Amino acid sequence: FYWIFCCTSAIHKPALWGVPYTLWTGIAVSILLVLITYIGTK
Amino acid sequence: MIKTLLIIAIIYIGILATLSLASRQRQKSTASYLLAGSKLGPVLGLFTFAATLFSTFTLIGMPDFFRTHGVGSWIFLAVSDAAMVFGIIWLGAYVRKKARNKDFKGLSGLIGDCYQNRFAGFVIFLGAFIFLIPYVSIQIRGIAIFLNATFPEALPTWGWALSMVVVMLIYSETGGLKAIIYSDVLQGILLLVVIWIASFVCIAYFGDIQSMFKKVEQTNQALLSVPGPKNLFTTQFLIASMLAIVMIPFTQPQVVTRIIIMKSQRSLFRMAIGVGCFAIIIILPTLFLGMYGAVKYPGESTAVFINKVLIRDQSDSVAAFIIIGLIAAAISTADSQIFALGAELRSLLKGDDKKVMPVTRVAIGFFAVVSLVFSLFSSDQLVLLARTSFAGTALMGPMIFTGIFSQNKAGMLIPIATLLAMALFVGSLLDVIPGSFWGIRLDICLFTVLAIIALLSQYAGNKSVPAGDLKKVTDT
């Protein structure tokens, strides 16, 4: 069940600290995907 | 700088020669020479996987890509790489299981065995050859134009390209895959260190990251979001690129080999997590280099921009390290790919190692010469050329997965359809046929059609086996 859940889960203005929104989103998604993969290996 | 460069170059070549001679074996069997003994731990696995993936394409191509197309490049590569890492733990175990059952020598041989037909193996070999040769060529060309711009008096572009191919051939022919893996560790560490040092220099120019993005906004606001100044990052382009990148570990022979030769499933999973983290920390500094270039050198050519950002604007000792790091990156990726093409040919040849290995080694030399010739005529658009290579080999994905997941002999419809799809894709690259149909990119169309054919043939194949036989096959 956890494994299936894990598998299923897997604008120019600057946002926080001057970093553009698109980049923040991209970095967040990358980290989240690696984190889900890590949970998958657990 | 020349003195520092010579000292670092001598040390680097000395380490390469030592590793190559230490890995040398008198009896060159397929298992030791082409598959490095198949007992790779997670740390060695991480560096060899990362060094094969992140190369000239990353160090030269990505800063230029960020400079030209903006922060959407992160979505294009880093998010796709994270998706690829998930793909490795999701599907990698199945590929390993099948490969271990079939006495893996190369992807072409494995797929030929799965389909019980050599034609299927030849389709994979042909696809790998057609789409890997341009990829090897851009590694060689990327460094050759960079060195030519840095030392215009020393050698012409073809001279640098030839020198690299000679070093690469001597090194990999002597030490085999084991030597390549050790050099990958050296290259991975070197690449990571030099790219971060160079990026700190670029951030220091602005003062901090906030000021950097403020300057970029003043220079060209479109760089700070998708689709970018040239409207490249459309949803379709990003999805097509993601599909192509996610397929790399299963369709590019040099990467498939690294999945198979991991010591165990657990080592593979740990390596995959490591690659995900490595991707983030290696792509981030290329963003800083690109943003710096967008402000300081918006109109320069790729070669001039890279020369200025990595050499002229750095201190002498850092510049010397960067030059060696770049050469190491190009050599380690290109030799992995050429070596993989040799292994692919070996997997299709019947006969014992004594007869077949000399042919394989001559073939590796032939592939290197073809790559060298191609590098002299290819364009400077490194990232887009690499993406084309990924998209081309990704078309083999449905066929490979059909072979891997089929519980009985897979039909020949999908290999024939794959061959036709690759021909159409090459036709679109040569502008013989349109690159999109009804507003949908051709690579997405072809991949979707192949996936549907694969699913239908899998369904029909499983249905044609009596239930009792199917259970027997599954149990074994």
Short mmCIF file of C-alpha atoms in Angstrom, two decimals:
data_model
loop_
_atom_site.label_atom_id
_atom_site.label_comp_id
_atom_site.label_asym_id
_atom_site.label_seq_id
_atom_site.Cartn_x
_atom_site.Cartn_y
_atom_site.Cartn_z
CA PHE A 1 0.00 0.00 0.00
CA TYR A 2 2.79 2.42 0.96
CA TRP A 3 4.70 1.53 -2.20
CA ILE A 4 1.67 2.14 -4.46
CA PHE A 5 0.99 5.43 -2.63
CA CYS A 6 4.62 6.43 -3.12
CA CYS A 7 4.55 5.58 -6.86
CA THR A 8 1.24 7.40 -7.38
CA SER A 9 2.57 10.53 -5.62
CA ALA A 10 5.74 10.54 -7.70
CA ILE A 11 5.57 35.08 -13.97
CA HIS A 12 8.75 37.15 -13.95
CA LYS A 13 8.53 38.79 -10.54
CA PRO A 14 11.05 37.51 -8.01
CA ALA A 15 9.68 35.60 -5.02
CA LEU A 16 11.49 34.82 -1.76
CA TRP A 17 15.10 36.21 -1.54
CA GLY A 18 14.83 37.59 -5.05
CA VAL A 19 14.78 34.12 -6.63
CA PRO A 20 12.14 33.79 -9.39
CA TYR A 21 8.97 31.80 -8.65
CA THR A 22 9.65 29.36 -11.53
CA LEU A 23 13.05 28.47 -10.10
CA TRP A 24 11.73 28.03 -6.55
CA THR A 25 9.03 25.72 -7.88
CA GLY A 26 11.55 23.74 -9.94
CA ILE A 27 13.94 23.31 -7.01
CA ALA A 28 11.08 22.30 -4.69
CA VAL A 29 9.77 19.70 -7.16
CA SER A 30 13.28 18.26 -7.70
CA ILE A 31 13.89 17.91 -3.96
CA LEU A 32 10.40 16.48 -3.39
CA LEU A 33 10.90 13.85 -6.10
CA VAL A 34 14.27 12.78 -4.69
CA LEU A 35 12.65 12.66 -1.22
CA ILE A 36 9.78 10.47 -2.49
CA THR A 37 12.36 8.21 -4.15
CA TYR A 38 14.27 8.00 -0.85
CA ILE A 39 11.05 7.06 0.99
CA GLY A 40 10.44 4.46 -1.73
CA THR A 41 13.81 2.86 -0.98
CA LYS A 42 12.90 2.79 2.71
CA MET B 1 48.50 29.98 -16.32
CA ILE B 2 50.36 27.76 -18.81
CA LYS B 3 52.81 26.58 -16.12
CA THR B 4 49.98 25.69 -13.69
CA LEU B 5 48.05 24.02 -16.49
CA LEU B 6 51.02 21.86 -17.48
CA ILE B 7 51.61 20.73 -13.87
CA ILE B 8 47.92 19.80 -13.39
CA ALA B 9 47.80 18.11 -16.82
CA ILE B 10 50.87 15.98 -16.03
CA ILE B 11 49.39 14.94 -12.66
CA TYR B 12 46.03 14.13 -14.31
CA ILE B 13 47.58 12.07 -17.12
CA GLY B 14 49.79 10.32 -14.54
CA ILE B 15 46.73 9.31 -12.49
CA LEU B 16 44.93 8.14 -15.67
CA ALA B 17 47.92 6.03 -16.74
CA THR B 18 48.23 4.50 -13.25
CA LEU B 19 44.53 3.64 -13.10
CA SER B 20 44.59 2.23 -16.61
CA LEU B 21 47.63 0.01 -15.95
CA ALA B 22 46.27 -1.09 -12.56
CA SER B 23 43.01 -2.18 -14.23
CA ARG B 24 44.80 -3.94 -17.07
CA GLN B 25 44.34 -7.68 -17.32
CA ARG B 26 46.12 -10.11 -19.57
CA GLN B 27 43.06 -12.24 -20.20
CA LYS B 28 40.44 -9.89 -21.59
CA SER B 29 37.13 -11.64 -21.04
CA THR B 30 33.74 -10.00 -21.61
CA ALA B 31 32.94 -10.15 -17.88
CA SER B 32 36.12 -8.38 -16.76
CA TYR B 33 36.93 -6.11 -19.71
CA LEU B 34 33.44 -4.98 -20.81
CA LEU B 35 31.47 -5.39 -17.54
CA ALA B 36 34.17 -4.62 -14.91
CA GLY B 37 33.38 -7.78 -12.94
CA SER B 38 29.75 -6.67 -12.26
CA LYS B 39 30.26 -5.94 -8.54
CA LEU B 40 29.93 -2.18 -8.30
CA GLY B 41 29.21 -0.61 -4.89
CA PRO B 42 26.98 2.47 -4.41
CA VAL B 43 29.79 5.07 -4.21
CA LEU B 44 31.65 3.94 -7.33
CA GLY B 45 28.26 3.43 -8.97
CA LEU B 46 27.17 6.97 -8.13
CA PHE B 47 30.28 8.59 -9.60
CA THR B 48 30.42 6.49 -12.76
CA PHE B 49 26.68 7.00 -13.37
CA ALA B 50 26.94 10.74 -12.70
CA ALA B 51 30.09 11.16 -14.79
CA THR B 52 28.41 9.36 -17.69
CA LEU B 53 25.32 11.59 -17.44
CA PHE B 54 26.86 14.97 -16.56
CA SER B 55 29.57 15.91 -18.98
CA THR B 56 30.49 18.62 -21.44
CA PHE B 57 26.75 18.86 -21.94
CA THR B 58 26.47 20.05 -18.31
CA LEU B 59 29.58 22.16 -17.91
CA ILE B 60 29.50 23.95 -21.28
CA GLY B 61 25.99 23.31 -22.57
CA MET B 62 23.90 24.15 -19.50
CA PRO B 63 25.43 27.58 -18.64
CA ASP B 64 24.84 28.55 -22.27
CA PHE B 65 21.30 27.12 -22.11
CA PHE B 66 20.48 29.10 -18.92
CA ARG B 67 21.98 32.23 -20.51
CA THR B 68 19.87 31.84 -23.66
CA HIS B 69 16.60 30.32 -22.38
CA GLY B 70 16.49 31.29 -18.70
CA VAL B 71 15.49 29.52 -15.48
CA GLY B 72 13.08 27.18 -17.30
CA SER B 73 16.23 25.16 -18.08
CA TRP B 74 16.03 23.91 -14.48
CA ILE B 75 12.63 22.35 -15.17
CA PHE B 76 13.97 20.91 -18.43
CA LEU B 77 16.93 19.12 -16.83
CA ALA B 78 16.88 18.99 -13.01
CA VAL B 79 13.22 18.05 -12.59
CA SER B 80 13.51 15.52 -15.43
CA ASP B 81 16.62 14.03 -13.77
CA ALA B 82 14.72 13.68 -10.47
CA ALA B 83 11.94 11.87 -12.36
CA MET B 84 14.59 9.64 -13.95
CA VAL B 85 15.94 8.70 -10.51
CA PHE B 86 12.45 7.61 -9.46
CA GLY B 87 12.26 5.56 -12.67
CA ILE B 88 15.47 3.75 -11.71
CA ILE B 89 14.12 2.48 -8.39
CA TRP B 90 10.71 1.77 -9.89
CA LEU B 91 11.84 -0.24 -12.93
CA GLY B 92 15.57 -0.87 -12.47
CA ALA B 93 15.05 -4.05 -10.45
CA TYR B 94 13.03 -5.65 -13.30
CA VAL B 95 15.75 -4.85 -15.85
CA ARG B 96 18.43 -6.34 -13.55
CA LYS B 97 16.37 -9.47 -12.95
CA LYS B 98 15.91 -10.12 -16.66
CA ALA B 99 19.55 -9.32 -17.43
CA ARG B 100 20.84 -11.72 -14.78
CA ASN B 101 18.62 -14.50 -16.13
CA LYS B 102 19.86 -13.95 -19.68
CA ASP B 103 23.64 -13.74 -19.06
CA PHE B 104 23.89 -10.01 -19.90
CA LYS B 105 26.66 -8.91 -22.27
CA GLY B 106 24.94 -5.85 -23.72
CA LEU B 107 21.48 -4.34 -24.23
CA SER B 108 21.24 -5.46 -27.89
CA GLY B 109 22.04 -9.07 -27.01
CA LEU B 110 19.62 -8.99 -24.07
CA ILE B 111 16.73 -7.72 -26.19
CA GLY B 112 17.62 -10.18 -28.98
CA ASP B 113 17.33 -12.96 -26.38
CA CYS B 114 14.03 -11.60 -25.01
CA TYR B 115 12.48 -11.58 -28.49
CA GLN B 116 14.34 -14.78 -29.45
CA ASN B 117 15.21 -13.00 -32.68
CA ARG B 118 18.49 -11.33 -33.67
CA PHE B 119 16.63 -8.70 -35.72
CA ALA B 120 15.32 -7.17 -32.46
CA GLY B 121 18.90 -6.99 -31.17
CA PHE B 122 20.07 -5.31 -34.39
CA VAL B 123 17.28 -2.69 -34.11
CA ILE B 124 18.62 -1.75 -30.64
CA PHE B 125 22.21 -1.68 -31.89
CA LEU B 126 21.25 0.47 -34.88
CA GLY B 127 19.32 2.90 -32.65
CA ALA B 128 22.24 3.14 -30.22
CA PHE B 129 24.70 3.74 -33.07
CA ILE B 130 22.58 6.39 -34.85
CA PHE B 131 21.79 8.39 -31.71
CA LEU B 132 24.92 7.87 -29.59
CA ILE B 133 27.48 8.86 -32.23
CA PRO B 134 26.17 12.48 -32.37
CA TYR B 135 26.16 12.52 -28.54
CA VAL B 136 29.80 11.39 -28.38
CA SER B 137 30.64 13.94 -31.07
CA ILE B 138 29.24 16.87 -29.11
CA GLN B 139 31.44 15.93 -26.13
CA ILE B 140 34.48 16.03 -28.38
CA ARG B 141 33.39 19.12 -30.29
CA GLY B 142 32.37 21.03 -27.15
CA ILE B 143 35.86 20.74 -25.69
CA ALA B 144 37.65 21.19 -29.02
CA ILE B 145 35.96 24.55 -29.76
CA PHE B 146 36.55 25.63 -26.15
CA LEU B 147 40.28 24.77 -26.28
CA ASN B 148 40.58 26.39 -29.69
CA ALA B 149 39.04 29.61 -28.33
CA THR B 150 41.35 29.47 -25.27
CA PHE B 151 44.58 28.64 -27.15
CA PRO B 152 43.94 29.82 -30.73
CA GLU B 153 47.63 29.59 -31.68
CA ALA B 154 48.24 26.05 -30.39
CA LEU B 155 46.08 23.72 -32.50
CA PRO B 156 43.09 23.93 -34.85
CA THR B 157 39.73 22.54 -33.63
CA TRP B 158 40.28 19.21 -35.41
CA GLY B 159 43.73 18.90 -33.79
CA TRP B 160 42.24 19.17 -30.29
CA ALA B 161 39.48 16.71 -31.22
CA LEU B 162 42.01 14.20 -32.58
CA SER B 163 44.24 14.49 -29.48
CA MET B 164 41.28 13.77 -27.20
CA VAL B 165 40.16 10.72 -29.17
CA VAL B 166 43.72 9.29 -29.13
CA VAL B 167 44.04 9.72 -25.32
CA MET B 168 40.57 8.23 -24.85
CA LEU B 169 41.29 5.19 -27.03
CA ILE B 170 44.69 4.36 -25.50
CA TYR B 171 43.21 4.68 -22.04
CA SER B 172 40.02 2.67 -22.43
CA GLU B 173 41.51 0.00 -24.73
CA THR B 174 44.18 -0.66 -22.09
CA GLY B 175 42.14 -0.69 -18.89
CA GLY B 176 38.61 -1.61 -20.01
CA LEU B 177 35.44 -0.56 -18.19
CA LYS B 178 37.12 -0.79 -14.78
CA ALA B 179 39.62 1.93 -15.75
CA ILE B 180 36.78 4.05 -17.14
CA ILE B 181 34.88 3.73 -13.85
CA TYR B 182 37.91 4.81 -11.78
CA SER B 183 38.48 7.81 -14.06
CA ASP B 184 34.78 8.66 -13.69
CA VAL B 185 35.27 9.06 -9.92
CA LEU B 186 38.19 11.40 -10.55
CA GLN B 187 36.18 13.34 -13.12
CA GLY B 188 33.03 13.56 -10.99
CA ILE B 189 34.88 15.09 -8.03
CA LEU B 190 36.90 17.43 -10.26
CA LEU B 191 33.79 18.58 -12.14
CA LEU B 192 31.87 19.29 -8.93
CA VAL B 193 34.72 21.28 -7.34
CA VAL B 194 35.63 23.44 -10.36
CA ILE B 195 32.06 24.28 -11.31
CA TRP B 196 31.22 25.48 -7.79
CA ILE B 197 34.42 27.57 -7.56
CA ALA B 198 33.59 29.19 -10.93
CA SER B 199 30.00 29.87 -9.86
CA PHE B 200 31.07 31.53 -6.57
CA VAL B 201 33.20 33.93 -8.63
CA CYS B 202 30.11 34.74 -10.73
CA ILE B 203 27.87 35.34 -7.67
CA ALA B 204 30.60 37.49 -6.07
CA TYR B 205 30.51 39.74 -9.16
CA PHE B 206 26.92 40.73 -8.27
CA GLY B 207 27.41 40.70 -4.49
CA ASP B 208 24.65 38.18 -3.75
CA ILE B 209 21.99 36.02 -5.45
CA GLN B 210 19.22 38.61 -4.97
CA SER B 211 21.23 41.28 -6.79
CA MET B 212 22.07 38.79 -9.53
CA PHE B 213 18.40 38.10 -10.31
CA LYS B 214 17.62 41.84 -10.10
CA LYS B 215 20.27 42.49 -12.78
CA VAL B 216 18.92 39.64 -14.91
CA GLU B 217 15.42 41.14 -14.62
CA GLN B 218 16.76 44.49 -15.86
CA THR B 219 18.61 42.81 -18.74
CA ASN B 220 15.92 40.41 -19.98
CA GLN B 221 12.84 39.75 -17.85
CA ALA B 222 11.75 36.78 -19.97
CA LEU B 223 14.73 34.77 -18.65
CA LEU B 224 13.04 34.50 -15.24
CA SER B 225 10.11 32.29 -16.24
CA VAL B 226 8.88 29.77 -18.78
CA PRO B 227 8.64 29.64 -21.80
CA GLY B 228 11.82 31.79 -21.90
CA PRO B 229 12.88 34.52 -24.36
CA LYS B 230 12.75 32.16 -27.35
CA ASN B 231 9.53 30.40 -26.28
CA LEU B 232 11.37 27.07 -26.08
CA PHE B 233 9.94 25.73 -22.81
CA THR B 234 6.39 24.95 -23.81
CA THR B 235 4.52 22.25 -21.87
CA GLN B 236 4.95 19.90 -24.85
CA PHE B 237 8.71 20.47 -25.08
CA LEU B 238 9.13 19.90 -21.33
CA ILE B 239 7.04 16.70 -21.30
CA ALA B 240 8.81 15.33 -24.41
CA SER B 241 12.20 16.11 -22.83
CA MET B 242 11.17 14.52 -19.53
CA LEU B 243 10.11 11.32 -21.33
CA ALA B 244 13.42 11.24 -23.20
CA ILE B 245 15.47 11.77 -20.02
CA VAL B 246 13.47 9.28 -17.91
CA MET B 247 14.18 6.65 -20.59
CA ILE B 248 17.98 7.18 -20.49
CA PRO B 249 18.71 4.48 -17.85
CA PHE B 250 16.85 1.88 -19.92
CA THR B 251 17.67 2.87 -23.50
CA GLN B 252 21.23 4.29 -23.53
CA PRO B 253 23.58 1.26 -23.42
CA GLN B 254 26.34 2.93 -21.38
CA VAL B 255 23.81 3.72 -18.62
CA VAL B 256 21.96 0.38 -18.79
CA THR B 257 25.31 -1.37 -18.28
CA ARG B 258 25.90 0.61 -15.08
CA ILE B 259 22.51 -0.45 -13.71
CA ILE B 260 23.22 -4.11 -14.47
CA ILE B 261 26.76 -4.19 -13.02
CA MET B 262 25.73 -2.83 -9.61
CA LYS B 263 26.58 -5.29 -6.84
CA SER B 264 22.98 -5.67 -5.61
CA GLN B 265 19.52 -4.15 -5.78
CA ARG B 266 20.22 -2.25 -2.56
CA SER B 267 23.41 -0.77 -4.03
CA LEU B 268 21.40 0.29 -7.10
CA PHE B 269 18.79 2.06 -4.96
CA ARG B 270 21.43 3.89 -2.90
CA MET B 271 23.24 4.89 -6.07
CA ALA B 272 19.97 6.25 -7.52
CA ILE B 273 19.35 8.49 -4.50
CA GLY B 274 22.95 9.70 -4.75
CA VAL B 275 22.49 10.55 -8.44
CA GLY B 276 19.35 12.55 -7.59
CA CYS B 277 21.26 14.65 -5.06
CA PHE B 278 24.29 14.95 -7.37
CA ALA B 279 22.04 16.24 -10.20
CA ILE B 280 20.73 19.08 -8.02
CA ILE B 281 24.16 20.16 -6.77
CA ILE B 282 25.79 19.98 -10.22
CA ILE B 283 23.04 21.82 -12.16
CA LEU B 284 22.61 24.67 -9.62
CA PRO B 285 26.06 26.25 -10.27
CA THR B 286 25.48 26.12 -14.04
CA LEU B 287 22.43 28.34 -13.40
CA PHE B 288 24.67 30.96 -11.72
CA LEU B 289 27.16 30.79 -14.61
CA GLY B 290 24.30 31.22 -17.09
CA MET B 291 22.72 34.19 -15.27
CA TYR B 292 26.15 35.85 -15.08
CA GLY B 293 26.51 35.35 -18.83
CA ALA B 294 23.00 36.71 -19.46
CA VAL B 295 24.01 40.00 -17.82
CA LYS B 296 27.63 40.30 -18.97
CA TYR B 297 27.76 38.49 -22.32
CA PRO B 298 24.22 38.32 -23.71
CA GLY B 299 25.21 38.59 -27.38
CA GLU B 300 28.39 36.48 -27.49
CA SER B 301 28.71 33.11 -29.24
CA THR B 302 28.80 29.90 -27.15
CA ALA B 303 32.58 29.48 -27.51
CA VAL B 304 33.37 33.11 -26.60
CA PHE B 305 30.93 33.13 -23.64
CA ILE B 306 32.30 29.87 -22.21
CA ASN B 307 35.87 31.04 -22.73
CA LYS B 308 35.17 34.27 -20.84
CA VAL B 309 33.07 32.85 -18.00
CA LEU B 310 35.27 29.82 -17.31
CA ILE B 311 38.74 31.14 -18.21
CA ARG B 312 39.15 34.91 -18.63
CA ASP B 313 37.05 35.88 -15.58
CA GLN B 314 38.65 33.29 -13.27
CA SER B 315 42.04 33.32 -11.55
CA ASP B 316 44.88 31.51 -13.37
CA SER B 317 44.97 28.47 -11.10
CA VAL B 318 41.16 28.05 -11.15
CA ALA B 319 41.14 28.42 -14.95
CA ALA B 320 43.81 25.72 -15.25
CA PHE B 321 41.75 23.35 -13.08
CA ILE B 322 38.63 24.12 -15.14
CA ILE B 323 40.42 23.27 -18.41
CA ILE B 324 41.56 19.90 -17.04
CA GLY B 325 38.11 19.31 -15.48
CA LEU B 326 36.45 19.97 -18.83
CA ILE B 327 38.79 17.65 -20.71
CA ALA B 328 38.26 14.96 -18.05
CA ALA B 329 34.47 15.38 -18.29
CA ALA B 330 34.46 15.03 -22.06
CA ILE B 331 36.83 12.06 -22.11
CA SER B 332 35.02 10.11 -19.40
CA THR B 333 31.60 10.50 -21.02
CA ALA B 334 32.75 9.92 -24.58
CA ASP B 335 34.81 6.83 -23.76
CA SER B 336 31.87 5.31 -21.81
CA GLN B 337 29.64 5.72 -24.85
CA ILE B 338 32.13 4.43 -27.40
CA PHE B 339 32.96 1.53 -25.10
CA ALA B 340 29.23 0.79 -24.72
CA LEU B 341 28.83 0.64 -28.50
CA GLY B 342 31.66 -1.92 -28.55
CA ALA B 343 29.91 -3.94 -25.84
CA GLU B 344 26.65 -3.76 -27.81
CA LEU B 345 28.37 -5.23 -30.86
CA ARG B 346 29.98 -7.91 -28.67
CA SER B 347 26.57 -8.91 -27.30
CA LEU B 348 25.34 -9.60 -30.84
CA LEU B 349 28.36 -11.66 -31.89
CA LYS B 350 28.35 -15.39 -31.28
CA GLY B 351 31.52 -17.21 -30.30
CA ASP B 352 34.00 -17.40 -27.45
CA ASP B 353 35.85 -14.42 -26.00
CA LYS B 354 39.17 -15.33 -27.63
CA LYS B 355 37.67 -14.88 -31.11
CA VAL B 356 35.19 -12.10 -30.43
CA MET B 357 37.09 -9.70 -28.13
CA PRO B 358 39.71 -8.62 -30.76
CA VAL B 359 36.82 -7.78 -33.14
CA THR B 360 35.14 -5.79 -30.35
CA ARG B 361 38.30 -3.80 -29.67
CA VAL B 362 38.74 -2.96 -33.36
CA ALA B 363 35.07 -1.89 -33.43
CA ILE B 364 35.64 0.46 -30.47
CA GLY B 365 38.41 2.13 -32.52
CA PHE B 366 36.09 2.38 -35.53
CA PHE B 367 33.30 4.01 -33.45
CA ALA B 368 35.84 6.51 -32.09
CA VAL B 369 36.94 7.49 -35.61
CA VAL B 370 33.31 7.89 -36.77
CA SER B 371 32.62 10.12 -33.74
CA LEU B 372 35.72 12.19 -34.49
CA VAL B 373 34.64 12.77 -38.11
CA PHE B 374 31.07 13.62 -37.03
CA SER B 375 32.38 16.09 -34.41
CA LEU B 376 34.08 18.14 -37.12
CA PHE B 377 30.73 18.82 -38.83
CA SER B 378 28.19 19.02 -35.98
CA SER B 379 26.71 22.29 -34.69
CA ASP B 380 27.55 24.12 -31.45
CA GLN B 381 24.04 23.65 -29.96
CA LEU B 382 25.27 21.11 -27.40
CA VAL B 383 22.17 20.82 -25.22
CA LEU B 384 19.68 20.55 -28.06
CA LEU B 385 21.88 17.97 -29.84
CA ALA B 386 22.10 15.95 -26.61
CA ARG B 387 18.33 16.19 -26.21
CA THR B 388 17.89 14.86 -29.75
CA SER B 389 20.09 11.90 -28.82
CA PHE B 390 17.99 11.23 -25.70
CA ALA B 391 14.73 11.54 -27.69
CA GLY B 392 16.03 9.17 -30.38
CA THR B 393 17.07 6.41 -27.99
CA ALA B 394 13.87 6.94 -25.94
CA LEU B 395 11.90 5.65 -28.95
CA MET B 396 13.39 2.23 -28.16
CA GLY B 397 11.82 2.35 -24.66
CA PRO B 398 8.48 0.64 -25.45
CA MET B 399 10.29 -2.14 -27.34
CA ILE B 400 12.80 -2.67 -24.51
CA PHE B 401 10.10 -2.78 -21.82
CA THR B 402 8.02 -5.19 -23.92
CA GLY B 403 11.05 -7.49 -24.05
CA ILE B 404 11.75 -7.09 -20.32
CA PHE B 405 8.16 -7.64 -19.14
CA SER B 406 7.06 -10.28 -21.66
CA GLN B 407 6.57 -13.61 -19.98
CA ASN B 408 6.82 -15.45 -23.26
CA LYS B 409 8.36 -14.73 -26.67
CA ALA B 410 7.46 -11.14 -27.63
CA GLY B 411 6.09 -10.55 -31.14
CA MET B 412 8.04 -8.86 -33.93
CA LEU B 413 5.51 -6.07 -34.56
CA ILE B 414 7.08 -3.72 -32.00
CA PRO B 415 10.71 -4.04 -33.27
CA ILE B 416 9.53 -3.31 -36.83
CA ALA B 417 7.42 -0.35 -35.60
CA THR B 418 10.41 0.94 -33.58
CA LEU B 419 12.69 0.79 -36.63
CA LEU B 420 10.10 2.70 -38.65
CA ALA B 421 9.65 5.29 -35.86
CA MET B 422 13.41 5.88 -35.67
CA ALA B 423 13.52 6.34 -39.46
CA LEU B 424 10.68 8.90 -39.26
CA PHE B 425 12.41 10.73 -36.39
CA VAL B 426 15.69 10.93 -38.36
CA GLY B 427 13.62 12.11 -41.34
CA SER B 428 12.20 14.97 -39.25
CA LEU B 429 15.72 15.94 -38.11
CA LEU B 430 16.77 16.13 -41.76
CA ASP B 431 13.63 18.21 -42.55
CA VAL B 432 12.38 15.49 -44.92
CA ILE B 433 9.12 15.18 -42.95
CA PRO B 434 7.42 17.71 -40.61
CA GLY B 435 8.52 17.90 -36.96
CA SER B 436 4.93 17.98 -35.68
CA PHE B 437 1.48 16.72 -36.63
CA TRP B 438 -1.78 18.48 -35.65
CA GLY B 439 0.29 20.71 -33.37
CA ILE B 440 1.81 17.76 -31.48
CA ARG B 441 5.58 17.17 -31.58
CA LEU B 442 6.62 14.18 -33.69
CA ASP B 443 8.67 12.58 -30.87
CA ILE B 444 5.60 12.58 -28.58
CA CYS B 445 3.41 11.17 -31.40
CA LEU B 446 5.89 8.37 -32.17
CA PHE B 447 6.46 7.48 -28.52
CA THR B 448 2.70 7.34 -27.85
CA VAL B 449 2.02 5.13 -30.89
CA LEU B 450 4.88 2.78 -29.91
CA ALA B 451 3.64 2.62 -26.30
CA ILE B 452 0.12 1.69 -27.50
CA ILE B 453 1.52 -1.01 -29.84
CA ALA B 454 3.68 -2.33 -26.97
CA LEU B 455 0.70 -2.52 -24.59
CA LEU B 456 -1.49 -4.24 -27.20
CA SER B 457 1.21 -6.76 -28.15
CA GLN B 458 1.88 -7.45 -24.46
CA TYR B 459 -1.85 -8.00 -23.88
CA ALA B 460 -2.21 -10.22 -26.96
CA GLY B 461 0.97 -12.16 -26.10
CA ASN B 462 -0.14 -12.90 -22.54
CA LYS B 463 -3.61 -13.88 -23.75
CA SER B 464 -2.22 -16.40 -26.24
CA VAL B 465 -0.42 -18.36 -23.50
CA PRO B 466 -2.58 -20.92 -21.65
CA ALA B 467 -3.06 -19.88 -18.01
CA GLY B 468 -1.17 -22.92 -16.69
CA ASP B 469 1.85 -22.20 -18.91
CA LEU B 470 1.80 -18.55 -17.90
CA LYS B 471 1.91 -19.46 -14.22
CA LYS B 472 4.82 -21.82 -14.93
CA VAL B 473 6.75 -19.05 -16.68
CA THR B 474 5.99 -16.56 -13.90
CA ASP B 475 7.07 -18.98 -11.20
CA THR B 476 10.41 -19.62 -12.84
#
